[in-house]
Amino acid sequence: MSMNLTLRLLAITLISTLALSSCVSKKKFDQLMDEKNSLASSLSESQEKVKMLEEKVTSLEAEMEAEKNRLNGEIAGIKADLDATKKQLSDAKAALAAKENEIAEIKKTVKDAFGVSGDVAVQEVNGDMYVTLSEAVHYRSGSARLNRSARKAVDDLAELMKNNPNMHLLIEGHTDSDKFPADTGMDNWQLSVNRAMAVVKRLIRKGVEPARLTVAGRADTDPVAPNDSREGKAENRRTMAKPSPKTGKIFKIGN
């Protein structure tokens, strides 16, 4: 009897131990499953974040490439503009050098043409060449008639023009401030044009092509001396010959 009881107690103890062990294993299993699920969820979230970041990196790389291409385009345009500007500058320097050489040649030609005459003087003031008749030669007040010395200077100018076929002249007439009587129908504008025309007509008679000559009258608007003395008025009664359009230099023909 006691033996049977002992066996029954052992069986109950074993069954209890197995049941307790089974309980502990299930709890541990459930805990592990919870941890696994948590890790799986965390992994999924990390994978989504990685995917999102990779997409952002791809987008940023595309934007950076587009910006790089845009900047490269701008740089290429700027370089092209710079090259074009450098060429324009080089061309301008070459043109300026050629113009300076041309002006120097004209100055030398003027000096050679007029420097031998006793009736004229050649001088340069602020880069402008002037051919001036001797001080004794003046227009009479109210007159556009060229005297003998002035005609000789115009004839020399005609030879200069014929030897320089690319030169065009603007002939400007000037007067003093004296006014004409109202009943004469004459004024300083007309007188200044008449003085310029007197020079032009003689140049044409001496073989200068009319197409190379232009007439202008300035009346008393551009004096070179005060009009408050006989000497100043005589100096203002003059005709100017200005090469145009290439040099803009002025050659003074008469007082």
PDB file of C-alpha atoms in Angstrom:
ATOM      1  CA  MET A   1       0.000   0.000   0.000  1.00  0.00           C
ATOM      2  CA  SER A   2       2.736   2.331   0.944  1.00  0.00           C
ATOM      3  CA  MET A   3       4.575   1.433  -2.208  1.00  0.00           C
ATOM      4  CA  ASN A   4       1.636   2.353  -4.325  1.00  0.00           C
ATOM      5  CA  LEU A   5       1.275   5.571  -2.457  1.00  0.00           C
ATOM      6  CA  THR A   6       4.891   6.430  -3.038  1.00  0.00           C
ATOM      7  CA  LEU A   7       4.577   5.750  -6.750  1.00  0.00           C
ATOM      8  CA  ARG A   8       1.492   7.883  -6.941  1.00  0.00           C
ATOM      9  CA  LEU A   9       3.277  10.730  -5.160  1.00  0.00           C
ATOM     10  CA  LEU A  10       6.231  10.462  -7.519  1.00  0.00           C
ATOM     11  CA  ALA A  11       3.891  10.520 -10.518  1.00  0.00           C
ATOM     12  CA  ILE A  12       2.088  13.563  -9.165  1.00  0.00           C
ATOM     13  CA  THR A  13       5.402  15.327  -8.499  1.00  0.00           C
ATOM     14  CA  LEU A  14       6.673  14.545 -11.988  1.00  0.00           C
ATOM     15  CA  ILE A  15       3.467  15.709 -13.593  1.00  0.00           C
ATOM     16  CA  SER A  16       3.573  18.914 -11.536  1.00  0.00           C
ATOM     17  CA  THR A  17       7.193  19.537 -12.469  1.00  0.00           C
ATOM     18  CA  LEU A  18       6.460  18.998 -16.190  1.00  0.00           C
ATOM     19  CA  ALA A  19       3.451  21.271 -15.995  1.00  0.00           C
ATOM     20  CA  LEU A  20       5.456  24.002 -14.262  1.00  0.00           C
ATOM     21  CA  SER A  21       8.245  23.631 -16.791  1.00  0.00           C
ATOM     22  CA  SER A  22       5.764  23.858 -19.628  1.00  0.00           C
ATOM     23  CA  CYS A  23       4.369  27.074 -18.151  1.00  0.00           C
ATOM     24  CA  VAL A  24       7.787  28.677 -17.882  1.00  0.00           C
ATOM     25  CA  SER A  25       8.717  27.707 -21.476  1.00  0.00           C
ATOM     26  CA  LYS A  26       5.514  29.179 -22.895  1.00  0.00           C
ATOM     27  CA  LYS A  27       6.036  32.456 -21.071  1.00  0.00           C
ATOM     28  CA  LYS A  28       9.594  32.655 -22.363  1.00  0.00           C
ATOM     29  CA  PHE A  29       8.382  31.804 -25.843  1.00  0.00           C
ATOM     30  CA  ASP A  30       5.743  34.498 -25.721  1.00  0.00           C
ATOM     31  CA  GLN A  31       8.344  36.983 -24.557  1.00  0.00           C
ATOM     32  CA  LEU A  32      10.680  36.042 -27.381  1.00  0.00           C
ATOM     33  CA  MET A  33       7.866  36.329 -29.893  1.00  0.00           C
ATOM     34  CA  ASP A  34       7.049  39.781 -28.599  1.00  0.00           C
ATOM     35  CA  GLU A  35      10.681  40.797 -28.947  1.00  0.00           C
ATOM     36  CA  LYS A  36      10.795  39.329 -32.446  1.00  0.00           C
ATOM     37  CA  ASN A  37       7.675  41.195 -33.486  1.00  0.00           C
ATOM     38  CA  SER A  38       9.073  44.409 -32.018  1.00  0.00           C
ATOM     39  CA  LEU A  39      12.349  43.933 -33.851  1.00  0.00           C
ATOM     40  CA  ALA A  40      10.501  43.112 -37.067  1.00  0.00           C
ATOM     41  CA  SER A  41       8.443  46.272 -36.704  1.00  0.00           C
ATOM     42  CA  SER A  42      11.555  48.321 -35.967  1.00  0.00           C
ATOM     43  CA  LEU A  43      13.306  46.751 -38.965  1.00  0.00           C
ATOM     44  CA  SER A  44      10.368  47.561 -41.205  1.00  0.00           C
ATOM     45  CA  GLU A  45      10.350  51.151 -40.021  1.00  0.00           C
ATOM     46  CA  SER A  46      14.114  51.393 -40.584  1.00  0.00           C
ATOM     47  CA  GLN A  47      13.759  49.923 -44.068  1.00  0.00           C
ATOM     48  CA  GLU A  48      11.042  52.470 -44.897  1.00  0.00           C
ATOM     49  CA  LYS A  49      13.223  55.269 -43.555  1.00  0.00           C
ATOM     50  CA  VAL A  50      16.184  54.018 -45.589  1.00  0.00           C
ATOM     51  CA  LYS A  51      14.002  53.878 -48.693  1.00  0.00           C
ATOM     52  CA  MET A  52      12.718  57.394 -48.053  1.00  0.00           C
ATOM     53  CA  LEU A  53      16.255  58.713 -47.496  1.00  0.00           C
ATOM     54  CA  GLU A  54      17.523  56.962 -50.633  1.00  0.00           C
ATOM     55  CA  GLU A  55      14.697  58.550 -52.634  1.00  0.00           C
ATOM     56  CA  LYS A  56      15.567  61.954 -51.147  1.00  0.00           C
ATOM     57  CA  VAL A  57      19.243  61.453 -52.000  1.00  0.00           C
ATOM     58  CA  THR A  58      18.273  60.520 -55.560  1.00  0.00           C
ATOM     59  CA  SER A  59      16.058  63.618 -55.815  1.00  0.00           C
ATOM     60  CA  LEU A  60      18.783  65.873 -54.432  1.00  0.00           C
ATOM     61  CA  GLU A  61      21.352  64.365 -56.788  1.00  0.00           C
ATOM     62  CA  ALA A  62      19.006  65.048 -59.720  1.00  0.00           C
ATOM     63  CA  GLU A  63      18.485  68.626 -58.557  1.00  0.00           C
ATOM     64  CA  MET A  64      22.217  69.055 -58.083  1.00  0.00           C
ATOM     65  CA  GLU A  65      22.888  67.723 -61.579  1.00  0.00           C
ATOM     66  CA  ALA A  66      20.271  70.032 -63.056  1.00  0.00           C
ATOM     67  CA  GLU A  67      21.757  73.009 -61.173  1.00  0.00           C
ATOM     68  CA  LYS A  68      25.229  71.969 -62.283  1.00  0.00           C
ATOM     69  CA  ASN A  69      24.083  71.841 -65.889  1.00  0.00           C
ATOM     70  CA  ARG A  70      22.401  75.249 -65.522  1.00  0.00           C
ATOM     71  CA  LEU A  71      25.534  76.779 -64.005  1.00  0.00           C
ATOM     72  CA  ASN A  72      27.695  75.182 -66.691  1.00  0.00           C
ATOM     73  CA  GLY A  73      25.410  76.716 -69.279  1.00  0.00           C
ATOM     74  CA  GLU A  74      25.685  80.136 -67.642  1.00  0.00           C
ATOM     75  CA  ILE A  75      29.459  79.792 -67.410  1.00  0.00           C
ATOM     76  CA  ALA A  76      29.649  78.816 -71.063  1.00  0.00           C
ATOM     77  CA  GLY A  77      27.518  81.840 -71.967  1.00  0.00           C
ATOM     78  CA  ILE A  78      29.659  84.153 -69.853  1.00  0.00           C
ATOM     79  CA  LYS A  79      32.829  82.749 -71.412  1.00  0.00           C
ATOM     80  CA  ALA A  80      31.352  83.278 -74.869  1.00  0.00           C
ATOM     81  CA  ASP A  81      30.426  86.864 -73.975  1.00  0.00           C
ATOM     82  CA  LEU A  82      33.902  87.384 -72.527  1.00  0.00           C
ATOM     83  CA  ASP A  83      35.537  86.041 -75.682  1.00  0.00           C
ATOM     84  CA  ALA A  84      33.319  88.247 -77.835  1.00  0.00           C
ATOM     85  CA  THR A  85      34.105  91.272 -75.658  1.00  0.00           C
ATOM     86  CA  LYS A  86      37.821  90.534 -75.823  1.00  0.00           C
ATOM     87  CA  LYS A  87      37.580  90.319 -79.604  1.00  0.00           C
ATOM     88  CA  GLN A  88      35.657  93.592 -79.736  1.00  0.00           C
ATOM     89  CA  LEU A  89      38.304  95.179 -77.513  1.00  0.00           C
ATOM     90  CA  SER A  90      41.066  93.820 -79.713  1.00  0.00           C
ATOM     91  CA  ASP A  91      39.281  95.050 -82.832  1.00  0.00           C
ATOM     92  CA  ALA A  92      38.707  98.445 -81.204  1.00  0.00           C
ATOM     93  CA  LYS A  93      42.385  98.717 -80.265  1.00  0.00           C
ATOM     94  CA  ALA A  94      43.394  97.790 -83.800  1.00  0.00           C
ATOM     95  CA  ALA A  95      40.915 100.303 -85.238  1.00  0.00           C
ATOM     96  CA  LEU A  96      42.157 102.969 -82.835  1.00  0.00           C
ATOM     97  CA  ALA A  97      45.764 102.277 -83.781  1.00  0.00           C
ATOM     98  CA  ALA A  98      44.827 102.455 -87.459  1.00  0.00           C
ATOM     99  CA  LYS A  99      42.919 105.697 -86.856  1.00  0.00           C
ATOM    100  CA  GLU A 100      45.829 107.195 -84.932  1.00  0.00           C
ATOM    101  CA  ASN A 101      48.151 106.254 -87.793  1.00  0.00           C
ATOM    102  CA  GLU A 102      45.722 107.797 -90.270  1.00  0.00           C
ATOM    103  CA  ILE A 103      45.474 110.985 -88.209  1.00  0.00           C
ATOM    104  CA  ALA A 104      49.265 111.124 -87.887  1.00  0.00           C
ATOM    105  CA  GLU A 105      49.571 110.786 -91.655  1.00  0.00           C
ATOM    106  CA  ILE A 106      46.992 113.537 -92.191  1.00  0.00           C
ATOM    107  CA  LYS A 107      48.815 115.796 -89.743  1.00  0.00           C
ATOM    108  CA  LYS A 108      52.085 115.205 -91.570  1.00  0.00           C
ATOM    109  CA  THR A 109      50.389 115.804 -94.921  1.00  0.00           C
ATOM    110  CA  VAL A 110      48.898 119.052 -93.641  1.00  0.00           C
ATOM    111  CA  LYS A 111      52.246 120.224 -92.311  1.00  0.00           C
ATOM    112  CA  ASP A 112      53.990 119.259 -95.518  1.00  0.00           C
ATOM    113  CA  ALA A 113      51.308 120.939 -97.658  1.00  0.00           C
ATOM    114  CA  PHE A 114      50.947 124.164 -95.689  1.00  0.00           C
ATOM    115  CA  GLY A 115      54.235 124.489 -93.885  1.00  0.00           C
ATOM    116  CA  VAL A 116      56.070 125.697 -96.960  1.00  0.00           C
ATOM    117  CA  SER A 117      53.766 128.665 -97.515  1.00  0.00           C
ATOM    118  CA  GLY A 118      54.595 132.036 -96.040  1.00  0.00           C
ATOM    119  CA  ASP A 119      50.913 132.933 -95.893  1.00  0.00           C
ATOM    120  CA  VAL A 120      49.905 130.120 -93.517  1.00  0.00           C
ATOM    121  CA  ALA A 121      51.018 128.587 -90.244  1.00  0.00           C
ATOM    122  CA  VAL A 122      50.393 125.056 -89.007  1.00  0.00           C
ATOM    123  CA  GLN A 123      49.878 124.395 -85.327  1.00  0.00           C
ATOM    124  CA  GLU A 124      48.388 121.692 -83.120  1.00  0.00           C
ATOM    125  CA  VAL A 125      46.250 122.593 -80.113  1.00  0.00           C
ATOM    126  CA  ASN A 126      44.828 119.858 -77.871  1.00  0.00           C
ATOM    127  CA  GLY A 127      45.292 117.283 -80.627  1.00  0.00           C
ATOM    128  CA  ASP A 128      43.582 119.423 -83.305  1.00  0.00           C
ATOM    129  CA  MET A 129      45.469 120.569 -86.396  1.00  0.00           C
ATOM    130  CA  TYR A 130      44.966 124.193 -87.442  1.00  0.00           C
ATOM    131  CA  VAL A 131      46.049 125.830 -90.672  1.00  0.00           C
ATOM    132  CA  THR A 132      45.866 129.563 -90.074  1.00  0.00           C
ATOM    133  CA  LEU A 133      46.365 132.380 -92.526  1.00  0.00           C
ATOM    134  CA  SER A 134      48.816 135.091 -91.585  1.00  0.00           C
ATOM    135  CA  GLU A 135      47.510 137.742 -89.197  1.00  0.00           C
ATOM    136  CA  ALA A 136      47.433 140.401 -91.913  1.00  0.00           C
ATOM    137  CA  VAL A 137      44.657 138.617 -93.811  1.00  0.00           C
ATOM    138  CA  HIS A 138      41.085 139.375 -92.683  1.00  0.00           C
ATOM    139  CA  TYR A 139      37.572 139.416 -94.101  1.00  0.00           C
ATOM    140  CA  ARG A 140      36.227 142.903 -94.385  1.00  0.00           C
ATOM    141  CA  SER A 141      33.239 143.514 -92.151  1.00  0.00           C
ATOM    142  CA  GLY A 142      30.061 142.281 -93.827  1.00  0.00           C
ATOM    143  CA  SER A 143      32.013 140.725 -96.731  1.00  0.00           C
ATOM    144  CA  ALA A 144      32.416 137.143 -97.885  1.00  0.00           C
ATOM    145  CA  ARG A 145      35.079 137.957-100.502  1.00  0.00           C
ATOM    146  CA  LEU A 146      38.356 136.060-100.249  1.00  0.00           C
ATOM    147  CA  ASN A 147      41.406 138.267-100.704  1.00  0.00           C
ATOM    148  CA  ARG A 148      44.484 137.131-102.611  1.00  0.00           C
ATOM    149  CA  SER A 149      46.230 135.471 -99.643  1.00  0.00           C
ATOM    150  CA  ALA A 150      43.077 133.646 -98.634  1.00  0.00           C
ATOM    151  CA  ARG A 151      42.578 132.411-102.198  1.00  0.00           C
ATOM    152  CA  LYS A 152      46.135 131.064-102.193  1.00  0.00           C
ATOM    153  CA  ALA A 153      45.477 129.169 -98.954  1.00  0.00           C
ATOM    154  CA  VAL A 154      42.256 127.702-100.386  1.00  0.00           C
ATOM    155  CA  ASP A 155      44.157 126.636-103.520  1.00  0.00           C
ATOM    156  CA  ASP A 156      46.712 124.855-101.311  1.00  0.00           C
ATOM    157  CA  LEU A 157      43.840 123.169 -99.483  1.00  0.00           C
ATOM    158  CA  ALA A 158      42.417 122.026-102.829  1.00  0.00           C
ATOM    159  CA  GLU A 159      45.719 120.330-103.672  1.00  0.00           C
ATOM    160  CA  LEU A 160      45.704 118.690-100.272  1.00  0.00           C
ATOM    161  CA  MET A 161      42.176 117.409-100.917  1.00  0.00           C
ATOM    162  CA  LYS A 162      43.100 116.035-104.336  1.00  0.00           C
ATOM    163  CA  ASN A 163      46.049 114.185-102.819  1.00  0.00           C
ATOM    164  CA  ASN A 164      43.821 112.707-100.080  1.00  0.00           C
ATOM    165  CA  PRO A 165      40.751 111.293-101.852  1.00  0.00           C
ATOM    166  CA  ASN A 166      39.289 109.813 -98.633  1.00  0.00           C
ATOM    167  CA  MET A 167      39.054 113.196 -96.943  1.00  0.00           C
ATOM    168  CA  HIS A 168      35.717 115.016 -96.764  1.00  0.00           C
ATOM    169  CA  LEU A 169      35.432 118.588 -95.593  1.00  0.00           C
ATOM    170  CA  LEU A 170      32.810 120.466 -93.646  1.00  0.00           C
ATOM    171  CA  ILE A 171      33.316 124.161 -94.421  1.00  0.00           C
ATOM    172  CA  GLU A 172      32.052 126.398 -91.606  1.00  0.00           C
ATOM    173  CA  GLY A 173      31.552 130.136 -91.983  1.00  0.00           C
ATOM    174  CA  HIS A 174      31.671 132.464 -88.945  1.00  0.00           C
ATOM    175  CA  THR A 175      30.987 136.149 -88.335  1.00  0.00           C
ATOM    176  CA  ASP A 176      31.498 138.799 -85.682  1.00  0.00           C
ATOM    177  CA  SER A 177      28.567 140.114 -83.649  1.00  0.00           C
ATOM    178  CA  ASP A 178      27.816 143.190 -85.799  1.00  0.00           C
ATOM    179  CA  LYS A 179      24.228 143.189 -87.084  1.00  0.00           C
ATOM    180  CA  PHE A 180      22.952 144.208 -90.513  1.00  0.00           C
ATOM    181  CA  PRO A 181      20.341 146.949 -90.875  1.00  0.00           C
ATOM    182  CA  ALA A 182      16.847 145.477 -90.951  1.00  0.00           C
ATOM    183  CA  ASP A 183      16.081 146.844 -94.428  1.00  0.00           C
ATOM    184  CA  THR A 184      19.014 145.002 -96.079  1.00  0.00           C
ATOM    185  CA  GLY A 185      17.397 141.545 -95.881  1.00  0.00           C
ATOM    186  CA  MET A 186      20.781 140.203 -94.740  1.00  0.00           C
ATOM    187  CA  ASP A 187      21.889 138.679 -91.421  1.00  0.00           C
ATOM    188  CA  ASN A 188      24.927 136.979 -89.940  1.00  0.00           C
ATOM    189  CA  TRP A 189      23.545 133.519 -90.690  1.00  0.00           C
ATOM    190  CA  GLN A 190      23.432 134.262 -94.380  1.00  0.00           C
ATOM    191  CA  LEU A 191      26.828 135.981 -94.256  1.00  0.00           C
ATOM    192  CA  SER A 192      28.443 132.970 -92.562  1.00  0.00           C
ATOM    193  CA  VAL A 193      26.974 130.649 -95.218  1.00  0.00           C
ATOM    194  CA  ASN A 194      28.205 133.003 -97.963  1.00  0.00           C
ATOM    195  CA  ARG A 195      31.716 132.900 -96.523  1.00  0.00           C
ATOM    196  CA  ALA A 196      31.673 129.107 -96.446  1.00  0.00           C
ATOM    197  CA  MET A 197      30.258 129.031 -99.990  1.00  0.00           C
ATOM    198  CA  ALA A 198      33.056 131.281-101.235  1.00  0.00           C
ATOM    199  CA  VAL A 199      35.580 128.698-100.047  1.00  0.00           C
ATOM    200  CA  VAL A 200      33.582 125.746-101.408  1.00  0.00           C
ATOM    201  CA  LYS A 201      33.139 127.307-104.845  1.00  0.00           C
ATOM    202  CA  ARG A 202      36.859 127.960-105.143  1.00  0.00           C
ATOM    203  CA  LEU A 203      37.685 124.420-104.006  1.00  0.00           C
ATOM    204  CA  ILE A 204      35.344 123.049-106.684  1.00  0.00           C
ATOM    205  CA  ARG A 205      36.912 125.329-109.345  1.00  0.00           C
ATOM    206  CA  LYS A 206      40.282 123.895-108.327  1.00  0.00           C
ATOM    207  CA  GLY A 207      39.143 120.325-108.908  1.00  0.00           C
ATOM    208  CA  VAL A 208      37.701 119.100-105.606  1.00  0.00           C
ATOM    209  CA  GLU A 209      34.617 116.900-106.080  1.00  0.00           C
ATOM    210  CA  PRO A 210      31.457 118.640-104.787  1.00  0.00           C
ATOM    211  CA  ALA A 211      30.317 115.412-103.106  1.00  0.00           C
ATOM    212  CA  ARG A 212      33.267 115.691-100.711  1.00  0.00           C
ATOM    213  CA  LEU A 213      32.249 119.132 -99.470  1.00  0.00           C
ATOM    214  CA  THR A 214      29.561 120.283 -97.048  1.00  0.00           C
ATOM    215  CA  VAL A 215      28.639 123.874 -96.157  1.00  0.00           C
ATOM    216  CA  ALA A 216      27.584 125.173 -92.753  1.00  0.00           C
ATOM    217  CA  GLY A 217      27.019 128.653 -91.354  1.00  0.00           C
ATOM    218  CA  ARG A 218      27.496 129.349 -87.654  1.00  0.00           C
ATOM    219  CA  ALA A 219      26.854 133.122 -87.725  1.00  0.00           C
ATOM    220  CA  ASP A 220      28.253 134.710 -84.534  1.00  0.00           C
ATOM    221  CA  THR A 221      27.427 131.727 -82.279  1.00  0.00           C
ATOM    222  CA  ASP A 222      30.972 130.366 -81.921  1.00  0.00           C
ATOM    223  CA  PRO A 223      33.406 133.259 -81.389  1.00  0.00           C
ATOM    224  CA  VAL A 224      37.104 132.615 -80.776  1.00  0.00           C
ATOM    225  CA  ALA A 225      37.678 136.097 -79.319  1.00  0.00           C
ATOM    226  CA  PRO A 226      35.576 138.732 -77.524  1.00  0.00           C
ATOM    227  CA  ASN A 227      33.561 140.919 -79.891  1.00  0.00           C
ATOM    228  CA  ASP A 228      34.302 144.060 -77.892  1.00  0.00           C
ATOM    229  CA  SER A 229      37.227 145.245 -80.042  1.00  0.00           C
ATOM    230  CA  ARG A 230      38.095 145.624 -83.720  1.00  0.00           C
ATOM    231  CA  GLU A 231      40.823 143.014 -83.343  1.00  0.00           C
ATOM    232  CA  GLY A 232      38.504 140.487 -81.692  1.00  0.00           C
ATOM    233  CA  LYS A 233      35.828 140.993 -84.340  1.00  0.00           C
ATOM    234  CA  ALA A 234      38.392 140.563 -87.121  1.00  0.00           C
ATOM    235  CA  GLU A 235      39.508 137.268 -85.580  1.00  0.00           C
ATOM    236  CA  ASN A 236      35.914 136.018 -85.433  1.00  0.00           C
ATOM    237  CA  ARG A 237      35.344 136.749 -89.141  1.00  0.00           C
ATOM    238  CA  ARG A 238      36.721 133.422 -90.331  1.00  0.00           C
ATOM    239  CA  THR A 239      36.055 130.221 -92.237  1.00  0.00           C
ATOM    240  CA  MET A 240      36.908 126.779 -90.848  1.00  0.00           C
ATOM    241  CA  ALA A 241      37.487 123.566 -92.794  1.00  0.00           C
ATOM    242  CA  LYS A 242      36.882 120.402 -90.776  1.00  0.00           C
ATOM    243  CA  PRO A 243      37.649 116.936 -92.191  1.00  0.00           C
ATOM    244  CA  SER A 244      34.601 114.736 -91.716  1.00  0.00           C
ATOM    245  CA  PRO A 245      33.643 112.154 -90.660  1.00  0.00           C
ATOM    246  CA  LYS A 246      36.910 110.280 -90.176  1.00  0.00           C
ATOM    247  CA  THR A 247      39.081 112.552 -88.087  1.00  0.00           C
ATOM    248  CA  GLY A 248      37.061 115.485 -86.800  1.00  0.00           C
ATOM    249  CA  LYS A 249      40.184 117.644 -87.045  1.00  0.00           C
ATOM    250  CA  ILE A 250      39.816 121.325 -87.867  1.00  0.00           C
ATOM    251  CA  PHE A 251      41.900 123.266 -90.369  1.00  0.00           C
ATOM    252  CA  LYS A 252      41.570 127.015 -90.080  1.00  0.00           C
ATOM    253  CA  ILE A 253      41.640 128.716 -93.482  1.00  0.00           C
ATOM    254  CA  GLY A 254      40.852 132.349 -92.834  1.00  0.00           C
ATOM    255  CA  ASN A 255      40.464 134.979 -90.135  1.00  0.00           C
TER     256      ASN A 255
END
